[in-house]
Coordinates of C-alpha atoms and ligand atoms in Angstrom, one line a residue:
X173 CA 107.0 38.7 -156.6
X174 CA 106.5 39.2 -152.8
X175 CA 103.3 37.9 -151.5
X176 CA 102.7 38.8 -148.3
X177 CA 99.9 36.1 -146.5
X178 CA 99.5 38.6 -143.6
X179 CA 97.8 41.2 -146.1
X180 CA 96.0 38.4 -147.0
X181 CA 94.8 37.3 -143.9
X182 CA 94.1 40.9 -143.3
X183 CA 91.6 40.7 -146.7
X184 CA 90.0 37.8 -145.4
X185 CA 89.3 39.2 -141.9
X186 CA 87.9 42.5 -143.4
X187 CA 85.4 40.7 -146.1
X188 CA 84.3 38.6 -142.9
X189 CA 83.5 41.2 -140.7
X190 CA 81.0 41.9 -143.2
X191 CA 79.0 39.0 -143.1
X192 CA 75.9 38.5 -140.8
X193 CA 77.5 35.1 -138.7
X194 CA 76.5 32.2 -140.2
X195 CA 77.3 33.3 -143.8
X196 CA 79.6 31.1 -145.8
X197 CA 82.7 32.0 -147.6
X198 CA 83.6 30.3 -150.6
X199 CA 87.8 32.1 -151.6
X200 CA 87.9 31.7 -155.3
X201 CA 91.8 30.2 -156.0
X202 CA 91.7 29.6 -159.8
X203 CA 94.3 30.7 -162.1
X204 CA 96.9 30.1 -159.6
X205 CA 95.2 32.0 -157.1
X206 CA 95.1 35.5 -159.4
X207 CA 98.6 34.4 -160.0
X208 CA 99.9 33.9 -156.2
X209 CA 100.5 31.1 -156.0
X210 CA 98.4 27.8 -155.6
X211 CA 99.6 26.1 -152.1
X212 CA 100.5 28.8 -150.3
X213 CA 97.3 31.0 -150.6
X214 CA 95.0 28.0 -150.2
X215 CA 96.9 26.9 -146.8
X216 CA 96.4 30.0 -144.9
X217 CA 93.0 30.2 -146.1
X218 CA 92.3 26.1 -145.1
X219 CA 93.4 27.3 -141.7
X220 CA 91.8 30.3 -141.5
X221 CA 88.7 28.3 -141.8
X222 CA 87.1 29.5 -145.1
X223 CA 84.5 27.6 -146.1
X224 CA 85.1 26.4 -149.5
X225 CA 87.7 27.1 -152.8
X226 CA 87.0 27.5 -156.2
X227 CA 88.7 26.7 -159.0
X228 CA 88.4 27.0 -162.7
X229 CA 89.5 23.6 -164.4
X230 CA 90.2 20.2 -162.8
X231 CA 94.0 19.8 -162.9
X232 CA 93.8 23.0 -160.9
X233 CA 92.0 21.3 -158.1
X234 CA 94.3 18.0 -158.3
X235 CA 97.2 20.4 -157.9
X236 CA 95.4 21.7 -154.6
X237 CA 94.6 18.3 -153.4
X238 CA 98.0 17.1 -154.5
X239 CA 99.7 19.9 -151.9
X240 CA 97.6 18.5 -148.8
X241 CA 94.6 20.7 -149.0
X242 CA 91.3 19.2 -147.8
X243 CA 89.0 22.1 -148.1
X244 CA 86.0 21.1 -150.1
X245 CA 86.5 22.3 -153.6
X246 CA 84.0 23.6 -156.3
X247 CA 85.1 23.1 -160.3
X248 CA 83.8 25.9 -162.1
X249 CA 84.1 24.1 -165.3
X250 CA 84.7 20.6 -165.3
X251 CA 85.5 18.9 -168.7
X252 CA 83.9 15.2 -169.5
X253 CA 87.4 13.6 -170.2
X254 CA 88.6 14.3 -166.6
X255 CA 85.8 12.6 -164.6
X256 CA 88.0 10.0 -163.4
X257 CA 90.4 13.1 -161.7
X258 CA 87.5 14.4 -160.4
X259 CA 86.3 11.9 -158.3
X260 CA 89.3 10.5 -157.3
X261 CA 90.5 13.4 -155.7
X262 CA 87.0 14.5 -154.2
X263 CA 86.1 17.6 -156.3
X264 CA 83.0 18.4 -156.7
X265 CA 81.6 19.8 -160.2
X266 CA 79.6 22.8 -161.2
X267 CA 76.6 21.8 -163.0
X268 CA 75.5 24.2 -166.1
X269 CA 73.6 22.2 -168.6
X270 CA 71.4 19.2 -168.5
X271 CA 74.4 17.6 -170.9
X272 CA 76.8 17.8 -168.4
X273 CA 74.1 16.8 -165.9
X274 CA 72.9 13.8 -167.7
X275 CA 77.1 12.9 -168.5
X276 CA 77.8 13.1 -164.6
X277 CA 74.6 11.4 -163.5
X278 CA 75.7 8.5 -166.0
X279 CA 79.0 8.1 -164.8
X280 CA 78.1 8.4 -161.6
X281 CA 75.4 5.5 -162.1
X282 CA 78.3 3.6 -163.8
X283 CA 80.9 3.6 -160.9
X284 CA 78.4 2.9 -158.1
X285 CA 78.7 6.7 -157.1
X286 CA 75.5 8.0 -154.9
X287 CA 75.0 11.5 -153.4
X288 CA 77.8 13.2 -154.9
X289 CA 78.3 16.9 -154.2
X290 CA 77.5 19.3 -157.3
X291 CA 76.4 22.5 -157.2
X292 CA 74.2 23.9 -159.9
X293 CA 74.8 27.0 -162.1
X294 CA 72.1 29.1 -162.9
X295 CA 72.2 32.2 -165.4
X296 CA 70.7 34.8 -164.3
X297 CA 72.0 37.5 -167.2
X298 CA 75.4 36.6 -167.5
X299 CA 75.1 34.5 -170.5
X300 CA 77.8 32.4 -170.0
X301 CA 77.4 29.3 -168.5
X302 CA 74.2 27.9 -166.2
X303 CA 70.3 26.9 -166.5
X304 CA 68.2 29.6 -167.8
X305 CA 64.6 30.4 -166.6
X306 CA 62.8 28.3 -168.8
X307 CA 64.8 25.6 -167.9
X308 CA 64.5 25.7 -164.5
X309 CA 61.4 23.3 -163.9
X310 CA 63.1 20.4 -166.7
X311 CA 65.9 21.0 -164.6
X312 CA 64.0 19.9 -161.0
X313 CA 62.0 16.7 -163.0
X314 CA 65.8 15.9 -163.3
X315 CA 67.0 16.2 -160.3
X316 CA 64.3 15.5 -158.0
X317 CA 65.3 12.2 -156.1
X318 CA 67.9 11.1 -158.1
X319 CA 70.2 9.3 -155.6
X320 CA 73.4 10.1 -157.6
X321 CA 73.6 13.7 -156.7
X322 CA 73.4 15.4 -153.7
X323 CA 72.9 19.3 -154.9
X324 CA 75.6 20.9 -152.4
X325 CA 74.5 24.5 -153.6
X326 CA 72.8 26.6 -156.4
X327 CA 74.3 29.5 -157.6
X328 CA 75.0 32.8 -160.0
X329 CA 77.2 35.0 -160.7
X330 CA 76.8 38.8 -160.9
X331 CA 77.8 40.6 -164.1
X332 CA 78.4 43.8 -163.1
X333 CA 78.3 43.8 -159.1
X334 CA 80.3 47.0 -158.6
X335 CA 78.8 49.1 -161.1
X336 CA 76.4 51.5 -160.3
X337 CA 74.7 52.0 -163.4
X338 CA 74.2 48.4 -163.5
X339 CA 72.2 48.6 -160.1
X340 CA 69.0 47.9 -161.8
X341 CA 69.8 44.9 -163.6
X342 CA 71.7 43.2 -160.3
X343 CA 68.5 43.4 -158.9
X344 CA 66.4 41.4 -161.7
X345 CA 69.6 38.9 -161.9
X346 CA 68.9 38.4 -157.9
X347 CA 65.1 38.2 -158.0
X348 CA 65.3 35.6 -160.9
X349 CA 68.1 33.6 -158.8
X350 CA 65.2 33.9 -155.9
X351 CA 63.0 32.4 -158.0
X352 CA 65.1 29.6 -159.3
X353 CA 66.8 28.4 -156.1
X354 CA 62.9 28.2 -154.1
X355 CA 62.0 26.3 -156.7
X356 CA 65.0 24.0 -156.7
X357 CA 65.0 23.4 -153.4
X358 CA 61.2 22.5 -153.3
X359 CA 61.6 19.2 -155.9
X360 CA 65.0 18.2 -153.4
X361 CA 62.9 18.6 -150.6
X362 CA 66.5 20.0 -148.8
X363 CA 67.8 22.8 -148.0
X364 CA 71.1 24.2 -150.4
X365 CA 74.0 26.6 -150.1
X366 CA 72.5 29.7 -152.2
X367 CA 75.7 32.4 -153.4
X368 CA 75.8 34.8 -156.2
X369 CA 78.0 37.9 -154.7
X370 CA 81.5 38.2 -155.6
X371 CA 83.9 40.6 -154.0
X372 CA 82.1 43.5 -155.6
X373 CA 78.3 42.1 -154.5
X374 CA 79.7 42.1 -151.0
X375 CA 80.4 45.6 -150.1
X376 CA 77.5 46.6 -152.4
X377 CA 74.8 43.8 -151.8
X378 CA 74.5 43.3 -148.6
X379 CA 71.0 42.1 -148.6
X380 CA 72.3 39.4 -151.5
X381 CA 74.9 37.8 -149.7
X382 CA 72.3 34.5 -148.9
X383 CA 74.3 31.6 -147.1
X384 CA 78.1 31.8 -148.7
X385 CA 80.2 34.8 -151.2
X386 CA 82.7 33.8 -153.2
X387 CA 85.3 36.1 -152.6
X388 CA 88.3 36.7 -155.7
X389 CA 90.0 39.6 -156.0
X390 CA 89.1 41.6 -152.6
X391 CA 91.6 38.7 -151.3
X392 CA 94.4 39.6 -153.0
X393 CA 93.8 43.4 -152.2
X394 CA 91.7 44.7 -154.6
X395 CA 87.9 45.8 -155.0
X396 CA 86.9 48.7 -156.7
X397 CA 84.1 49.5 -154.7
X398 CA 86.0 50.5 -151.6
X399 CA 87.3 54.0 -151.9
X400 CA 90.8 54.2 -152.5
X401 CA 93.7 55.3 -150.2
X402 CA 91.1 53.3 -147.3
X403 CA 93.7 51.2 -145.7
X404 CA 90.9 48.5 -144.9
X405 CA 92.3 46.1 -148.0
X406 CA 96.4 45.9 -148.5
X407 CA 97.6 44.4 -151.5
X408 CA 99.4 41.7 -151.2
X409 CA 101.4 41.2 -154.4
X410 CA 105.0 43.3 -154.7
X411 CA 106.8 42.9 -157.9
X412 CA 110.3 44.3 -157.8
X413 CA 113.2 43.4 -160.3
X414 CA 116.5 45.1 -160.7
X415 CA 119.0 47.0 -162.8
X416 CA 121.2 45.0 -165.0
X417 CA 122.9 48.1 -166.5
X418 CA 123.0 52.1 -166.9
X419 CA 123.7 54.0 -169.9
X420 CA 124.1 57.3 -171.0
X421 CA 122.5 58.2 -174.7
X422 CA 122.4 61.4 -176.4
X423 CA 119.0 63.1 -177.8
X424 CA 117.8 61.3 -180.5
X425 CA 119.8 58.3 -180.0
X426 CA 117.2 55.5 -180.6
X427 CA 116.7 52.4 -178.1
X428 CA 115.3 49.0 -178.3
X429 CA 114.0 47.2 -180.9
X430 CA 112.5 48.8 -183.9
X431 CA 113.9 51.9 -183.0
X432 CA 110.9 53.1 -181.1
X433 CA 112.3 54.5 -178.3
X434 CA 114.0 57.9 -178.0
X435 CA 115.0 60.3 -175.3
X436 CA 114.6 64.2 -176.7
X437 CA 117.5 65.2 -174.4
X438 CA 120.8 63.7 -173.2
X439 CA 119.8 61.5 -170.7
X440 CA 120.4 58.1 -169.2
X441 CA 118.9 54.4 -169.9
X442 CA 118.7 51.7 -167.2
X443 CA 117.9 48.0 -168.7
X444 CA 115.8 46.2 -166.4
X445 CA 115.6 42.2 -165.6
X446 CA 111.4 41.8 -166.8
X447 CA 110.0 41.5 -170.1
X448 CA 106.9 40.4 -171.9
X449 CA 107.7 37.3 -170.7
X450 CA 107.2 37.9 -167.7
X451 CA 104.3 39.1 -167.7
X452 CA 105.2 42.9 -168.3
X453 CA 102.9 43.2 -171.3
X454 CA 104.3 45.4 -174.5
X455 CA 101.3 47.0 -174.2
X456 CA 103.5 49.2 -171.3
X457 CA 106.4 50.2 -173.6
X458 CA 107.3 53.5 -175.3
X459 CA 106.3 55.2 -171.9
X460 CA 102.8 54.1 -171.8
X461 CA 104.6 52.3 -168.4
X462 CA 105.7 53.3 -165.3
X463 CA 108.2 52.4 -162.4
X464 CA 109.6 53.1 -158.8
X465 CA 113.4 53.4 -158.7
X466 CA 114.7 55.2 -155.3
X467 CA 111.3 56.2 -154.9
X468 CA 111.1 58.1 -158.3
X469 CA 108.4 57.2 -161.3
X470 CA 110.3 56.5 -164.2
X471 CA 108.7 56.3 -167.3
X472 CA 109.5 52.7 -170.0
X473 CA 111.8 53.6 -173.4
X474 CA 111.1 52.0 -176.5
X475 CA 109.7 48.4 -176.4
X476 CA 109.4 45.9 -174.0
X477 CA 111.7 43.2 -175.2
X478 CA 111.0 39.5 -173.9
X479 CA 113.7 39.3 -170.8
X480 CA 113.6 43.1 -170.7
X481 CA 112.5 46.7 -169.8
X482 CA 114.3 50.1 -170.5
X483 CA 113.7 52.9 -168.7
X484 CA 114.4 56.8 -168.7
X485 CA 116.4 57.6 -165.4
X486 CA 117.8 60.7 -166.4
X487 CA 116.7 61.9 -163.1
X488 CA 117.4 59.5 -160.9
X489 CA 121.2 57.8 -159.3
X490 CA 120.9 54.7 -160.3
X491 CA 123.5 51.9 -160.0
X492 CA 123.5 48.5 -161.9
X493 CA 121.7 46.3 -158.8
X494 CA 119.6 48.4 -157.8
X495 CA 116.2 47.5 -156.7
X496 CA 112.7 48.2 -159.3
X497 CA 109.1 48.6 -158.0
X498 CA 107.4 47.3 -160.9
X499 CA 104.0 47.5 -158.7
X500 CA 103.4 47.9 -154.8
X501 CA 101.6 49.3 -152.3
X502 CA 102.8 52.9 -153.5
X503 CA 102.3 51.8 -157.6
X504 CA 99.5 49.9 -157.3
X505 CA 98.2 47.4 -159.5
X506 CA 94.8 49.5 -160.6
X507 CA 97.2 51.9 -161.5
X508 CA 99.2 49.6 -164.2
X509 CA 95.9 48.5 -165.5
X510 CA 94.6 52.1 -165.9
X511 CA 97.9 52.6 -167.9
X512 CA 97.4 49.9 -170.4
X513 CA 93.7 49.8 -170.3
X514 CA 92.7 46.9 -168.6
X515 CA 91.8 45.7 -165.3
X516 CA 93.6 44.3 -162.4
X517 CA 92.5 40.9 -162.6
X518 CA 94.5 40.5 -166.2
X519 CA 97.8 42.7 -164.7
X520 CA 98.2 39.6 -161.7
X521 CA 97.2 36.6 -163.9
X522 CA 99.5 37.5 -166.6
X523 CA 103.0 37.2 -164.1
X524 CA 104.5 34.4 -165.8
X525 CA 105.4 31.1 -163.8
X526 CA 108.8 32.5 -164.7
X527 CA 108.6 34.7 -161.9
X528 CA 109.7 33.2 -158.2
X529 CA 107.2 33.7 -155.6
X530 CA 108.1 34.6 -151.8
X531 CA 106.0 34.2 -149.4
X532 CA 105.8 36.4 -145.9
X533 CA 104.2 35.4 -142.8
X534 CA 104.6 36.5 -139.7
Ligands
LIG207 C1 86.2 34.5 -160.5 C2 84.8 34.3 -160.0 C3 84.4 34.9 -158.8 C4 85.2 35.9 -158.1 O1 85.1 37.2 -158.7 P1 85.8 38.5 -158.0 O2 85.3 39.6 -158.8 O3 87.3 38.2 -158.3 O4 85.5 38.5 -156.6 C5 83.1 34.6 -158.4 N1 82.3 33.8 -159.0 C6 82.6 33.2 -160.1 C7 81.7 32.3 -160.8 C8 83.9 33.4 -160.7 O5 84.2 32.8 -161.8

């Protein structure tokens, strides 16, 4: 997989250009940064100057401090057991209910800790994780001068940011964040960092973006809420593989595993280095998948096998070597999630560790 961290950089540039100055960008980097890779995304972003990165688990944030990055970094969802990681390598937690509150505050209390950065979590419709309404005054008795915590920000998270026929209900999840964070920030007697737009609230809720945005998947290229074929996002994820060998099978001749696959004409078979395992989910097999050889679309053949993909290139001059677009600029990744129906966001997490990385920057 070819990452290229000028298409990135590119990404960045084009979600800040739409913020009023001032506003804050938080670049969410969990799950290997959508599956690009953990150091190398994070250090052109830590030197482009976002603000902040965000990341799911703890060990993901160890791993970031463990490759030099000094960025402040937000845990999404930080589990009891790994305090210890959490503090020694400066991360600082998301807080979603008044156990994990009253856990940190304790250990906090317990190893001499005081004004440590959290940032609270507040569910606004989501129904996930964060402080309801009703919980919202408990919640400032709490944290109203207690000298362990410093609240660093407050924050939601939009369920359906880039959906139109949502519109309605963004609009009570934003007024009942209003709400929440005035009243937070009255019992701290401080100002916080307010955010609830992801990639999709920032083209579409302009008036929403408050003091920071936590921007996922419009960094790696992709937001549904820009009209496609704009060149204003690039994608910055290529995954090519190539031909291990060519065949020639006659109609009816079965291929693959389980005998699924058939051609209903004299044709020709190319077996391709990526399987399953890689990340190229069965889901795609039997023709449901598609790929660029020479520039043609070539349709999958039977099943996906674990190391391995055949495909129909009956059309096509193909040599053993020869070089396969499994997704790029021209097959992009919305399409391959169209195919198999699901979104983009599970087509670049699912590239296994399996698959090597290069990076470009020019
Ligand atoms: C992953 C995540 C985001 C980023 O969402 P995108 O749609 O990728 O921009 C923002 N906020 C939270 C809480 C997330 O978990």
């Amino acid at each position: 997989m070819e990452i290229s961290l000028n298409a990135l950089l590119n990404n960045l540039n084009f979600y800040k250009s739409k913020l009023k100055p001032g506003v804050k960008i938080m670049a969410m980097v969990k799950a290997f940064s959508y599956g690009s890779g953990t150091f190398e995304v994070a250090n052109v972003l830590q030197y482009n100057k976002v603000d902040y990165l965000a990341v799911a688990y703890i060990d993901e944030g160890v791993a970031l401090r463990q490759a030099g990055i000094t960025l402040p970094v937000m845990v999404l969802n930080p589990e009891l057991s790994a305090f210890d990681k959490l503090i020694e390598f400066k991360l600082e937690p998301e807080i979603f209910s008044f156990n994990l509150l009253d856990e940190f505050v304790k250990y906090a209390q317990s190893h001499h800790l005081s004004n440590y950065p959290v940032h609270l979590k507040i569910d606004t419709g989501m129904h996930r994780l964060g402080f309801e309404e009703q919980d919202i005054d408990t919640l400032c008795d709490l944290i109203e001068e207690n000298r362990y915590i410093k609240v660093q920000s407050v924050f939601s998270h939009l369920v359906a940011s880039d959906a139109k026929e949502h519109d309605d209900f963004t609009k009570k999840q934003i007024k009942r964040f209003e709400k929440a964070f005035t009243k937070i920030e009255k019992a701290l007697g401080y100002k916080v960092i307010k955010h609830i737009c992801n990639t999709g609230g920032i083209i579409r809720w302009p008036s929403a973006h408050f003091d920071m945005v936590r921007l996922g998947i419009g960094l790696y290229g992709i937001d549904g809420s820009i009209a496609p074929g704009s060149n204003e996002l690039q994608p910055i994820a290529t995954l090519k593989t190539s031909v291990s060998q060519v065949r020639k099978v006659v109609a009816n001749d079965t291929i693959g595993y389980n005998r699924n696959g058939k051609l209903n004409h004299n044709g020709k078979i190319a077996t391709i280095r990526i399987g399953y395992a890689d990340g190229y989910l069965r889901a795609f097999g039997n023709g449901v998948g598609k790929m660029l050889i020479k520039g043609k679309l070539v349709p999958t053949v039977g099943n996906i096998s674990m190391d391995m993909t055949m495909l129909d290139v009956s059309n096509v001059d193909v040599r053993e070597g020869d070089e396969v677009i499994v997704f790029n600029d021209k097959l992009p990744i919305e399409e391959l999630a169209r195919e198999i129906g699901t979104i983009p966001y599970e087509i670049l997490t699912n590239i296994s560790q399996r698959v090597k990385r290069v990076y470009f920057y020019e």
